[in-house]
Every structure is written in structure tokens, then in C-alpha cells.
mmCIF file of C-alpha atoms and ligand atoms in Angstrom:
data_model
loop_
_atom_site.group_PDB
_atom_site.id
_atom_site.type_symbol
_atom_site.label_atom_id
_atom_site.label_comp_id
_atom_site.label_asym_id
_atom_site.label_seq_id
_atom_site.Cartn_x
_atom_site.Cartn_y
_atom_site.Cartn_z
ATOM 1 C CA MET A 1 44.968 39.053 -35.090
ATOM 2 C CA ASN A 2 48.517 40.136 -34.568
ATOM 3 C CA ILE A 3 51.165 37.381 -33.738
ATOM 4 C CA GLY A 4 54.323 38.511 -32.048
ATOM 5 C CA VAL A 5 57.539 36.726 -32.758
ATOM 6 C CA LEU A 6 60.290 37.300 -30.131
ATOM 7 C CA ALA A 7 63.155 38.593 -32.257
ATOM 8 C CA ILE A 8 66.024 38.739 -29.999
ATOM 9 C CA GLN A 9 68.039 35.807 -31.215
ATOM 10 C CA GLY A 10 67.600 32.556 -33.202
ATOM 11 C CA ASP A 11 65.506 31.808 -36.327
ATOM 12 C CA TYR A 12 62.656 34.212 -35.803
ATOM 13 C CA LEU A 13 62.509 35.229 -39.432
ATOM 14 C CA ALA A 14 61.596 31.636 -40.532
ATOM 15 C CA HIS A 15 58.612 31.773 -38.097
ATOM 16 C CA LYS A 16 57.608 35.238 -39.450
ATOM 17 C CA ALA A 17 57.705 33.905 -42.949
ATOM 18 C CA ARG A 18 55.671 30.862 -42.106
ATOM 19 C CA LEU A 19 53.006 32.688 -40.127
ATOM 20 C CA GLU A 20 52.638 35.332 -42.973
ATOM 21 C CA GLN A 21 52.393 32.551 -45.540
ATOM 22 C CA LEU A 22 49.295 31.400 -43.467
ATOM 23 C CA GLY A 23 47.831 34.825 -43.510
ATOM 24 C CA ALA A 24 48.686 36.183 -40.106
ATOM 25 C CA ASN A 25 49.987 39.675 -39.309
ATOM 26 C CA VAL A 26 53.368 39.445 -37.582
ATOM 27 C CA THR A 27 55.152 41.872 -35.309
ATOM 28 C CA LEU A 28 58.860 41.163 -34.470
ATOM 29 C CA VAL A 29 58.919 41.815 -30.727
ATOM 30 C CA ARG A 30 62.288 43.364 -29.544
ATOM 31 C CA LYS A 31 61.064 45.472 -26.645
ATOM 32 C CA PRO A 32 58.829 44.570 -23.729
ATOM 33 C CA GLU A 33 56.231 47.323 -24.608
ATOM 34 C CA GLN A 34 55.694 45.720 -27.908
ATOM 35 C CA LEU A 35 53.885 42.922 -26.102
ATOM 36 C CA ASP A 36 51.039 45.248 -25.483
ATOM 37 C CA ALA A 37 50.196 45.299 -29.186
ATOM 38 C CA VAL A 38 50.066 41.529 -29.973
ATOM 39 C CA ASP A 39 47.628 38.798 -29.258
ATOM 40 C CA ALA A 40 49.939 35.839 -29.106
ATOM 41 C CA ILE A 41 53.712 35.135 -29.047
ATOM 42 C CA VAL A 42 56.139 32.698 -30.708
ATOM 43 C CA ILE A 43 59.383 32.115 -28.853
ATOM 44 C CA PRO A 44 61.803 30.666 -31.430
ATOM 45 C CA GLY A 45 64.718 28.317 -31.215
ATOM 46 C CA GLY A 46 68.238 29.609 -30.421
ATOM 47 C CA GLU A 47 70.112 29.387 -27.269
ATOM 48 C CA SER A 48 67.907 29.596 -24.152
ATOM 49 C CA SER A 49 70.657 30.804 -21.858
ATOM 50 C CA THR A 50 71.344 33.661 -24.270
ATOM 51 C CA PHE A 51 67.637 34.540 -24.335
ATOM 52 C CA LEU A 52 67.584 34.552 -20.498
ATOM 53 C CA ASN A 53 70.600 36.933 -20.293
ATOM 54 C CA PHE A 54 69.052 39.392 -22.690
ATOM 55 C CA LEU A 55 65.619 39.318 -21.177
ATOM 56 C CA ALA A 56 66.982 39.781 -17.659
ATOM 57 C CA GLU A 57 69.020 42.892 -18.724
ATOM 58 C CA ARG A 58 66.187 44.761 -20.151
ATOM 59 C CA GLY A 59 63.465 43.943 -17.527
ATOM 60 C CA PHE A 60 61.820 41.987 -20.272
ATOM 61 C CA LEU A 61 61.515 38.696 -18.375
ATOM 62 C CA ASN A 62 58.634 39.778 -15.966
ATOM 63 C CA LYS A 63 56.706 41.338 -18.766
ATOM 64 C CA LEU A 64 57.034 38.229 -20.944
ATOM 65 C CA ARG A 65 56.099 35.955 -17.995
ATOM 66 C CA GLU A 66 52.945 37.968 -17.460
ATOM 67 C CA PHE A 67 52.166 37.647 -21.214
ATOM 68 C CA VAL A 68 52.698 33.929 -21.543
ATOM 69 C CA SER A 69 50.693 33.369 -18.310
ATOM 70 C CA THR A 70 47.493 34.584 -20.111
ATOM 71 C CA LYS A 71 47.924 34.707 -23.931
ATOM 72 C CA PRO A 72 48.489 32.002 -26.537
ATOM 73 C CA THR A 73 52.074 31.077 -26.767
ATOM 74 C CA PHE A 74 54.200 28.773 -28.938
ATOM 75 C CA GLY A 75 57.738 27.809 -28.011
ATOM 76 C CA THR A 76 60.096 25.904 -30.311
ATOM 77 C CA CYS A 77 63.199 24.225 -29.073
ATOM 78 C CA ALA A 78 64.892 26.969 -26.893
ATOM 79 C CA GLY A 79 61.474 28.499 -26.729
ATOM 80 C CA ALA A 80 60.104 25.275 -25.146
ATOM 81 C CA ILE A 81 62.962 25.401 -22.747
ATOM 82 C CA LEU A 82 61.994 28.889 -21.657
ATOM 83 C CA LEU A 83 58.327 27.874 -21.095
ATOM 84 C CA ALA A 84 59.044 24.681 -19.165
ATOM 85 C CA LYS A 85 58.424 24.522 -15.434
ATOM 86 C CA ASP A 86 61.635 22.628 -14.775
ATOM 87 C CA VAL A 87 64.906 22.728 -16.737
ATOM 88 C CA GLU A 88 67.889 20.441 -16.368
ATOM 89 C CA ASN A 89 71.394 20.014 -17.776
ATOM 90 C CA PRO A 90 72.060 22.446 -16.319
ATOM 91 C CA PRO A 91 69.102 23.753 -14.320
ATOM 92 C CA GLN A 92 68.237 27.292 -15.322
ATOM 93 C CA PRO A 93 65.477 29.792 -14.655
ATOM 94 C CA SER A 94 62.520 29.800 -16.978
ATOM 95 C CA LEU A 95 59.078 31.295 -17.468
ATOM 96 C CA GLY A 96 57.644 28.276 -15.769
ATOM 97 C CA VAL A 97 54.227 28.227 -17.409
ATOM 98 C CA LEU A 98 54.178 24.749 -19.107
ATOM 99 C CA ASP A 99 54.086 21.752 -16.781
ATOM 100 C CA ILE A 100 56.947 19.737 -18.301
ATOM 101 C CA ARG A 101 60.475 18.905 -17.197
ATOM 102 C CA ILE A 102 62.993 19.348 -20.062
ATOM 103 C CA ARG A 103 66.564 18.380 -20.500
ATOM 104 C CA ARG A 104 68.763 20.585 -22.652
ATOM 105 C CA ASN A 105 71.023 19.191 -25.395
ATOM 106 C CA ALA A 106 69.741 15.711 -24.429
ATOM 107 C CA TYR A 107 70.505 13.739 -27.559
ATOM 108 C CA GLY A 108 74.330 13.746 -27.291
ATOM 109 C CA ARG A 109 76.903 14.921 -29.895
ATOM 110 C CA GLN A 110 76.546 12.254 -32.563
ATOM 111 C CA ILE A 111 72.884 12.682 -33.144
ATOM 112 C CA ASP A 112 72.491 16.276 -31.871
ATOM 113 C CA SER A 113 70.883 17.287 -35.105
ATOM 114 C CA SER A 114 68.638 15.123 -37.268
ATOM 115 C CA ILE A 115 65.568 15.173 -39.331
ATOM 116 C CA ARG A 116 62.855 12.538 -38.680
ATOM 117 C CA GLU A 117 59.377 11.656 -39.992
ATOM 118 C CA VAL A 118 56.974 11.302 -37.108
ATOM 119 C CA GLU A 119 53.250 10.526 -36.782
ATOM 120 C CA SER A 120 51.244 13.204 -34.968
ATOM 121 C CA LYS A 121 47.777 14.012 -33.808
ATOM 122 C CA LEU A 122 47.526 16.763 -36.353
ATOM 123 C CA GLY A 123 46.169 14.373 -38.927
ATOM 124 C CA GLY A 124 47.454 13.398 -42.405
ATOM 125 C CA GLU A 125 50.983 12.334 -43.317
ATOM 126 C CA PRO A 126 53.723 11.970 -40.816
ATOM 127 C CA LEU A 127 55.340 15.333 -39.902
ATOM 128 C CA GLU A 128 58.949 16.129 -40.893
ATOM 129 C CA MET A 129 60.811 17.214 -37.807
ATOM 130 C CA VAL A 130 64.099 19.034 -37.770
ATOM 131 C CA PHE A 131 65.900 18.598 -34.527
ATOM 132 C CA ILE A 132 68.955 20.918 -33.746
ATOM 133 C CA ARG A 133 70.726 20.356 -30.465
ATOM 134 C CA ALA A 134 67.276 19.450 -29.228
ATOM 135 C CA PRO A 135 66.099 19.310 -25.676
ATOM 136 C CA LYS A 136 64.168 16.228 -24.463
ATOM 137 C CA ILE A 137 60.878 16.445 -22.604
ATOM 138 C CA VAL A 138 61.389 14.078 -19.650
ATOM 139 C CA ARG A 139 58.176 14.602 -17.675
ATOM 140 C CA THR A 140 54.753 15.924 -18.670
ATOM 141 C CA GLY A 141 52.083 17.029 -16.219
ATOM 142 C CA ASP A 142 48.515 15.857 -16.044
ATOM 143 C CA GLN A 143 47.287 18.854 -18.124
ATOM 144 C CA VAL A 144 49.704 18.360 -20.875
ATOM 145 C CA GLU A 145 48.493 16.768 -24.038
ATOM 146 C CA VAL A 146 51.090 14.999 -26.249
ATOM 147 C CA LEU A 147 50.435 15.847 -29.909
ATOM 148 C CA ALA A 148 53.441 13.901 -31.247
ATOM 149 C CA LYS A 149 56.105 11.550 -29.943
ATOM 150 C CA ALA A 150 59.457 10.558 -31.562
ATOM 151 C CA GLY A 151 60.148 7.146 -30.131
ATOM 152 C CA ASP A 152 59.168 7.404 -26.483
ATOM 153 C CA ASP A 153 59.799 11.130 -26.219
ATOM 154 C CA PRO A 154 57.085 13.824 -26.509
ATOM 155 C CA VAL A 155 58.149 16.263 -29.086
ATOM 156 C CA LEU A 156 55.025 18.351 -29.683
ATOM 157 C CA VAL A 157 52.807 19.249 -26.641
ATOM 158 C CA ARG A 158 49.924 21.475 -25.710
ATOM 159 C CA GLN A 159 48.660 22.704 -22.338
ATOM 160 C CA GLY A 160 45.677 24.945 -22.775
ATOM 161 C CA ARG A 161 46.761 27.945 -24.880
ATOM 162 C CA ILE A 162 50.391 26.972 -24.760
ATOM 163 C CA MET A 163 52.051 24.798 -27.436
ATOM 164 C CA ALA A 164 55.731 23.682 -27.397
ATOM 165 C CA ALA A 165 57.867 21.667 -29.882
ATOM 166 C CA THR A 166 61.409 20.387 -29.291
ATOM 167 C CA PHE A 167 61.949 20.449 -33.101
ATOM 168 C CA HIS A 168 61.875 23.356 -35.567
ATOM 169 C CA PRO A 169 58.540 23.250 -37.621
ATOM 170 C CA GLU A 170 59.508 26.554 -39.232
ATOM 171 C CA LEU A 171 62.287 24.909 -41.061
ATOM 172 C CA SER A 172 60.086 22.160 -42.873
ATOM 173 C CA PRO A 173 57.731 23.049 -45.805
ATOM 174 C CA ASP A 174 54.775 21.515 -43.870
ATOM 175 C CA THR A 175 52.518 24.222 -42.420
ATOM 176 C CA ARG A 176 50.415 22.086 -40.074
ATOM 177 C CA VAL A 177 52.156 22.922 -36.811
ATOM 178 C CA HIS A 178 51.824 26.675 -37.213
ATOM 179 C CA GLN A 179 48.319 26.207 -38.551
ATOM 180 C CA GLU A 180 47.461 24.415 -35.349
ATOM 181 C CA PHE A 181 48.858 27.329 -33.371
ATOM 182 C CA LEU A 182 46.849 29.792 -35.318
ATOM 183 C CA LYS A 183 43.623 27.774 -34.647
ATOM 184 C CA LEU A 184 44.485 27.857 -31.023
ATOM 185 C CA VAL A 185 44.960 31.630 -31.241
ATOM 186 C CA SER A 186 41.497 32.126 -32.808
ATOM 187 C CA ASN A 187 39.588 29.477 -30.738
ATOM 188 C CA GLY A 188 41.378 29.667 -27.371
ATOM 189 C CA ASP A 189 41.792 26.402 -25.372
ATOM 190 C CA ARG A 190 40.080 23.923 -27.690
ATOM 191 C CA ARG A 191 40.373 20.912 -25.401
ATOM 192 C CA PRO A 192 37.026 19.249 -24.316
HETATM 193 N N1 LIG B 1 70.479 23.723 -27.354
HETATM 194 C C1 LIG B 1 69.676 24.960 -27.205
HETATM 195 C C2 LIG B 1 69.374 25.303 -25.747
HETATM 196 O O1 LIG B 1 69.700 24.511 -24.871
HETATM 197 C C3 LIG B 1 68.369 24.782 -27.992
HETATM 198 C C4 LIG B 1 68.664 24.540 -29.393
HETATM 199 C C5 LIG B 1 67.605 25.080 -30.353
HETATM 200 O O2 LIG B 1 66.784 25.909 -30.065
HETATM 201 N N2 LIG B 1 67.738 24.625 -31.558
HETATM 202 O O3 LIG B 1 68.856 26.333 -25.490
#
């Protein structure tokens, strides 16, 4: 099993380290053709508009859209924005494969970055969640399972083989979120 981490921008090295810690083989994906050699992809945090510019220039966007339409995919923060069907503040294009509406930079300036402890469906202790200029999921479609909420806001969701988090699990010592993704990669869509 070879997990690709999109390595254009953002904190891709933290994802690579976490996945390797869990025993996965990781390829840093910088060119569209590298997608042919991986079984799943992680799209890290960063700045979603910058990702879009880069992806558009290299004809990467269509290839990535094809990939995330059929293969296990995990997007964190800007990655979640790229996967969302609808993006606001401001509206921007996306890969459109995850049936959520997401609002960029939704928590305002004062609390734009924070660390919270949140209960989740992953079992065990509450999860530490690092939010950095985080987006807010403002709508979830029928097929979207909410795995964790911070207050009223879904912050970790799954739809079939796609997972998305509005926080940065790669920056906390807890490995459960990446473990959950690796389970999904080995088992496919595990929902009943
Ligand atoms: N604010 C960024 C965006 O809108 C996301 C921030 C992040 O990935 N930590 O794309």
C-alpha cells in the first residue's frame, strides 16, 4: 500500500512522518503522473487558493479530480476545502467530491488559531485538535458521516472513501485520525 501526500505546499512533511510512523509507504506527489503509482492521497493544509493556482498551471487539477473520484482520499484544512462541493468566503473552484459546504477562514481573527480537546467517534479519549485559520463546515449532505464536532460544527467527516478534517491531526501526537484513514484505505468504504 502506497500513500501519496500532495507535496506542493503546506505541511506535507508532517503527514508523511505520521503515516510512516504507522507503517505506511509514502510518496510525495509533486507531478500528476505520480498519482498513477499511489493507492490513496492525502491533501494537506496550506492555502487552498495557492493549491488551486499551482494545480491549474500544470494540468494537475483534472488528473487529481479523477483520482479523488475513485480512490481513498483524506483532506485536512485547505485539503478539506479543495474536496468540498461548495466553497464560500470567497467562492472558489474545487474538486467537488465531498458533499459539504465549507466557509474559508470562518472563525475570525481573534480565534483564528486554537487547540481544542474534542470527543469523537474514533473511540477513547477526546482528540486534541489544532485549528489554524480553519474553515467551517456549514452544510453536510445525507451521505456524510460526522465523526467529530467542535461545539455545533462538524470538524471530522467521512463520505465513503473520503475523509476530511478542518483541523490538523498531523500536528498532534495522537495517531488515531491517520489510523482511521489507513483502515479506510485497506478496507474500502466501511460503512454498513
Ligand atoms: N485558510 C486556509 C484556506 O482558506 C486554510 C488554512 C489551513 O489549511 N490551515 O485555504
